[in-house]
Coordinates of C-alpha atoms in Angstrom, one line a residue:
X943 CA -3.0 11.8 -15.0
X944 CA -5.1 14.0 -12.7
X945 CA -3.5 16.0 -9.9
X946 CA -4.6 18.7 -7.5
X947 CA -2.6 20.6 -5.0
X948 CA -2.2 18.5 -1.8
X949 CA -3.6 15.3 -3.4
X950 CA -2.2 12.2 -4.9
X951 CA -2.5 11.9 -8.7
X952 CA -5.2 9.9 -10.3
X953 CA -4.5 7.8 -13.3
X954 CA -7.3 7.6 -15.9
X955 CA -7.8 5.2 -18.8
X956 CA -10.4 6.2 -21.5
X957 CA -11.9 3.5 -23.6
X958 CA -14.1 4.4 -26.6
X959 CA -14.3 3.2 -30.2
X960 CA -15.4 6.7 -31.5
X961 CA -12.4 8.8 -32.5
X962 CA -14.2 12.2 -32.1
X963 CA -15.1 11.3 -28.5
X964 CA -11.5 10.3 -27.8
X965 CA -10.2 13.6 -29.4
X966 CA -12.7 15.6 -27.2
X967 CA -11.6 13.8 -24.0
X968 CA -7.9 14.3 -24.9
X969 CA -8.5 18.1 -25.1
X970 CA -10.0 18.2 -21.6
X971 CA -7.8 19.9 -18.9
X972 CA -7.0 16.8 -17.0
X973 CA -4.0 18.3 -15.2
X974 CA -6.1 21.1 -13.9
X975 CA -8.8 18.8 -12.5
X976 CA -6.6 17.7 -10.0
X977 CA -5.8 9.1 -11.6
X978 CA -1.1 2.4 -11.2
X979 CA -4.8 2.8 -13.0
X980 CA -7.6 3.7 -10.6
X981 CA -10.2 5.2 -12.9
X982 CA -11.6 3.9 -16.2
X983 CA -13.9 5.9 -18.4
X984 CA -15.5 3.6 -20.9
X985 CA -18.1 3.6 -23.7
X986 CA -20.8 1.1 -23.3
X987 CA -21.5 0.0 -26.9
X988 CA -18.3 -1.2 -28.6
X989 CA -17.2 -4.0 -30.9
X990 CA -15.4 -7.1 -29.7
X991 CA -16.1 -6.3 -26.0
X992 CA -18.7 -3.9 -24.8
X993 CA -18.4 -1.7 -21.7
X994 CA -20.5 -4.0 -19.5
X995 CA -18.2 -7.0 -20.2
X996 CA -15.2 -4.8 -19.5
X997 CA -16.7 -3.6 -16.3
X998 CA -17.4 -7.2 -15.1
X999 CA -13.8 -8.2 -15.9
X1000 CA -12.3 -5.2 -14.2
X1001 CA -14.3 -5.6 -11.1
X1002 CA -13.4 -9.3 -10.9
X1003 CA -9.6 -8.6 -11.0
X1004 CA -9.4 -5.1 -9.4
X1005 CA -12.6 -4.2 -7.5
X1006 CA -10.9 -1.0 -6.2
X1007 CA -10.9 0.6 -9.7
X1008 CA -13.6 3.2 -10.2
X1009 CA -15.6 2.8 -13.5
X1010 CA -17.4 5.7 -15.3
X1011 CA -19.6 4.9 -18.2
X1012 CA -20.0 6.9 -21.4
X1013 CA -23.4 6.5 -23.0
X1014 CA -25.8 7.9 -25.6
X1015 CA -29.5 8.3 -25.1
X1016 CA -30.2 5.1 -27.2
X1017 CA -28.1 3.0 -24.9
X1018 CA -29.2 4.6 -21.6
X1019 CA -30.5 1.2 -20.3
X1020 CA -27.0 -0.1 -20.6
X1021 CA -25.7 2.7 -18.4
X1022 CA -28.4 1.8 -15.8
X1023 CA -27.3 -1.8 -15.9
X1024 CA -23.6 -0.7 -15.5
X1025 CA -24.6 1.2 -12.4
X1026 CA -26.2 -1.9 -10.9
X1027 CA -23.1 -3.8 -11.8
X1028 CA -20.8 -1.5 -9.9
X1029 CA -20.1 1.5 -12.1
X1030 CA -19.7 4.7 -10.2
X1031 CA -21.3 7.2 -12.6
X1032 CA -22.3 7.8 -16.2
X1033 CA -21.9 10.7 -18.7
X1034 CA -24.2 11.2 -21.7
X1035 CA -22.0 11.8 -24.7
X1036 CA -24.4 14.3 -26.4
X1037 CA -24.3 16.6 -23.4
X1038 CA -20.8 15.9 -22.3
X1039 CA -18.8 19.0 -21.0
X1040 CA -16.0 19.8 -18.7
X1041 CA -18.3 20.2 -15.7
X1042 CA -19.6 16.6 -16.2
X1043 CA -16.0 15.2 -16.3
X1044 CA -15.0 17.3 -13.2
X1045 CA -18.0 16.0 -11.3
X1046 CA -17.4 12.4 -12.3
X1047 CA -13.7 12.5 -11.4
X1048 CA -14.6 14.2 -8.1
X1049 CA -16.9 11.3 -7.3
X1050 CA -14.1 8.9 -8.3
X1051 CA -11.5 10.6 -6.1
X1052 CA -13.9 10.7 -3.1
X1053 CA -14.6 6.9 -3.5
X1054 CA -10.9 6.1 -3.9
X1055 CA -10.0 8.1 -0.8
X1056 CA -12.8 6.5 1.3
X1057 CA -11.7 3.0 0.2
X1058 CA -8.0 3.9 0.9
X1059 CA -8.9 5.2 4.4
X1060 CA -10.8 2.0 5.3
X1061 CA -8.0 -0.1 3.9
X1062 CA -5.4 1.9 5.9
X1063 CA -7.4 1.5 9.1
X1064 CA -7.5 -2.3 8.6
X1065 CA -3.8 -2.5 7.9
X1066 CA -2.9 -0.3 10.9
X1067 CA -5.0 -2.4 13.2
X1068 CA -3.4 -5.6 11.7
X1069 CA 0.1 -4.1 12.2
X1070 CA -0.6 -3.1 15.8
X1071 CA -1.9 -6.6 16.7
X1072 CA 1.2 -8.3 15.3
X1073 CA 3.5 -5.8 17.1
X1074 CA 1.7 -6.5 20.4
X1075 CA 2.2 -10.2 19.9
X1076 CA 5.9 -10.0 19.2
X1077 CA 6.4 -7.8 22.1
X1078 CA 4.6 -10.4 24.3
X1079 CA 6.9 -13.0 22.9
X1080 CA 9.9 -11.3 24.4
X1081 CA 8.2 -10.7 27.7
X1082 CA 9.1 -12.5 30.9
X1083 CA 6.1 -14.9 31.0
X1084 CA 5.6 -15.5 27.3
X1085 CA 3.3 -18.4 26.4
X1086 CA 5.1 -19.3 23.1
X1087 CA 2.5 -21.8 22.0
X1088 CA -0.5 -19.4 22.4
X1089 CA 1.4 -16.5 20.9
X1090 CA 2.4 -18.6 17.9
X1091 CA -1.2 -19.5 17.2
X1092 CA -2.2 -15.8 17.5
X1093 CA 0.6 -14.7 15.2
X1094 CA -0.1 -17.4 12.6
X1095 CA -3.7 -16.2 12.4
X1096 CA -2.5 -12.8 11.3
X1097 CA 0.7 -13.7 9.4
X1098 CA 1.3 -17.5 8.8
X1099 CA 5.1 -17.7 8.9
X1100 CA 6.8 -20.6 7.2
X1101 CA 9.9 -22.2 8.8
X1102 CA 12.8 -22.0 8.3
X1103 CA 12.9 -18.2 7.9
X1104 CA 15.1 -15.2 8.3
X1105 CA 14.0 -12.4 10.6
X1106 CA 16.1 -9.3 9.9
X1107 CA 16.4 -6.4 12.4
X1108 CA 16.7 -2.9 11.0
X1109 CA 18.1 0.2 12.7
X1110 CA 17.6 3.8 11.7
X1111 CA 20.2 6.2 12.8
X1112 CA 20.3 10.0 12.3
X1113 CA 23.5 12.1 12.2
X1114 CA 21.7 14.4 14.7
X1115 CA 20.5 12.4 17.8
X1116 CA 17.9 15.1 18.6
X1117 CA 15.7 14.5 15.5
X1118 CA 12.2 14.3 17.1
X1119 CA 11.1 11.2 15.3
X1120 CA 9.9 8.0 17.1
X1121 CA 10.1 4.5 15.8
X1122 CA 6.3 4.4 15.3
X1123 CA 6.5 7.5 13.2
X1124 CA 9.2 5.9 11.1
X1125 CA 7.1 2.8 10.7
X1126 CA 4.1 5.0 9.7
X1127 CA 6.1 6.8 7.0
X1128 CA 7.3 3.4 5.6
X1129 CA 3.7 2.0 5.5
X1130 CA 2.5 5.2 3.8
X1131 CA 5.0 4.5 1.0
X1132 CA 3.7 0.9 0.7
X1133 CA 7.3 -0.4 1.2
X1134 CA 6.3 -3.3 3.5
X1135 CA 3.5 -4.3 1.1
X1136 CA 5.8 -4.2 -1.9
X1137 CA 8.1 -6.7 -0.1
X1138 CA 5.2 -8.9 1.2
X1139 CA 6.3 -8.0 4.8
X1140 CA 5.3 -6.5 8.1
X1141 CA 7.5 -4.0 10.0
X1142 CA 7.4 -4.0 13.8
X1143 CA 9.0 -1.5 16.2
X1144 CA 10.4 -3.8 18.8
X1145 CA 12.3 -1.3 20.9
X1146 CA 13.5 2.3 20.9
X1147 CA 16.0 1.4 18.1
X1148 CA 15.0 -1.9 16.6
X1149 CA 12.6 -2.6 13.7
X1150 CA 11.8 -6.3 13.0
X1151 CA 11.0 -7.3 9.5
X1152 CA 8.6 -10.2 9.0
X1153 CA 8.3 -12.0 5.7
X1154 CA 8.3 -15.5 4.2
X1155 CA 10.3 -14.2 1.3
X1156 CA 13.5 -12.8 2.8
X1157 CA 16.8 -13.5 1.1
X1158 CA 20.0 -11.6 1.7
X1159 CA 19.5 -9.8 -1.6
X1160 CA 15.9 -8.7 -0.7
X1161 CA 17.1 -7.5 2.7
X1162 CA 19.8 -5.4 1.1
X1163 CA 17.2 -4.0 -1.4
X1164 CA 14.8 -3.3 1.5
X1165 CA 17.5 -1.3 3.4
X1166 CA 18.3 0.8 0.4
X1167 CA 14.6 1.5 -0.3
X1168 CA 13.9 2.3 3.4
X1169 CA 16.7 4.8 3.4
X1170 CA 15.4 6.5 0.2
X1171 CA 11.8 6.7 1.6
X1172 CA 12.9 8.2 4.9
X1173 CA 15.3 10.7 3.2
X1174 CA 12.4 11.9 1.0
X1175 CA 9.9 12.0 3.8
X1176 CA 11.6 13.6 6.8
X1177 CA 11.9 17.4 6.6
X1178 CA 15.5 17.7 7.8
X1179 CA 17.6 17.8 4.6
X1180 CA 20.7 18.8 6.6
X1181 CA 20.5 15.7 8.7
X1182 CA 21.9 12.4 7.4
X1183 CA 19.9 9.1 7.7
X1184 CA 21.6 5.7 7.9
X1185 CA 19.7 2.4 7.9
X1186 CA 21.5 -0.7 9.0
X1187 CA 20.3 -4.4 9.0
X1188 CA 21.4 -7.5 10.9
X1189 CA 20.4 -11.0 10.2
X1190 CA 21.2 -14.4 11.9
X1191 CA 20.8 -18.0 10.8
X1192 CA 17.4 -19.2 9.6
X1193 CA 15.0 -19.8 12.5
X1194 CA 13.3 -23.1 12.9
X1195 CA 10.5 -22.5 15.4
X1196 CA 8.8 -20.0 17.7
X1197 CA 11.2 -20.7 20.5
X1198 CA 14.2 -19.9 18.4
X1199 CA 12.5 -16.6 17.4
X1200 CA 12.1 -15.7 21.1
X1201 CA 15.7 -16.6 21.9
X1202 CA 16.9 -14.6 18.8
X1203 CA 14.9 -11.5 19.8
X1204 CA 16.0 -11.6 23.4
X1205 CA 19.6 -12.0 22.4
X1206 CA 19.4 -9.1 19.9
X1207 CA 18.5 -6.6 22.7
X1208 CA 22.2 -6.1 23.5
X1209 CA 22.8 -4.9 19.9
X1210 CA 20.9 -1.7 20.6
X1211 CA 23.9 -0.2 22.1
X1212 CA 25.9 -0.8 18.9
X1213 CA 23.6 1.5 17.0

């Protein structure tokens, strides 16, 4: 596992059928180079499945994984083919040294961070669009039919469904953290994605959880995980954090969702 100060760790898998090469790579100072699996370093010529076949399979099931090829001079044309097929870089075994590995891993980290930045931007835009639509739904002149069509394009809900409301409360009311900052922290932890959900700041106190998979057990697990993530993320160890959830009956259509959300506004004062 690669780690550098101030960066997330990289998890690296090395694939080679030559024991001396594996031993050499094992001795490399991975921890100093600062890699779920997101980097694969693979030989090209191997029995059973060669590196090109492995590359093709990996890219089909996990295109975000960065692939680095190990090659010898005799198989250099395979390395060129691997680059055309989506490999990030190659290293010639005969000349391999620490600098080559540091350079290749640096390229992998840069590619991973760029991909992550693009994906985060897409997810942030998606979350903001859904938030705006649900806020329109509880507005005074809401066109439920039009809003439903717009929501369904972003997140096709399946009726009947539960829509839990979450409340985050601090033991010190002067903690300078907004609902949107709380949502951002939870998205950074991938909590909504792990529960196939979206999290929407509806009001100053309410967070709406959207998912087609809610059960009471999953909601309880979500609350516990939300509290853990926030306790680990907010730099106020002396201040307690409490997360509460409320849930009504399964909702049958968009009109029931609107009525439910409007009625829930009075619950703010309870938290």
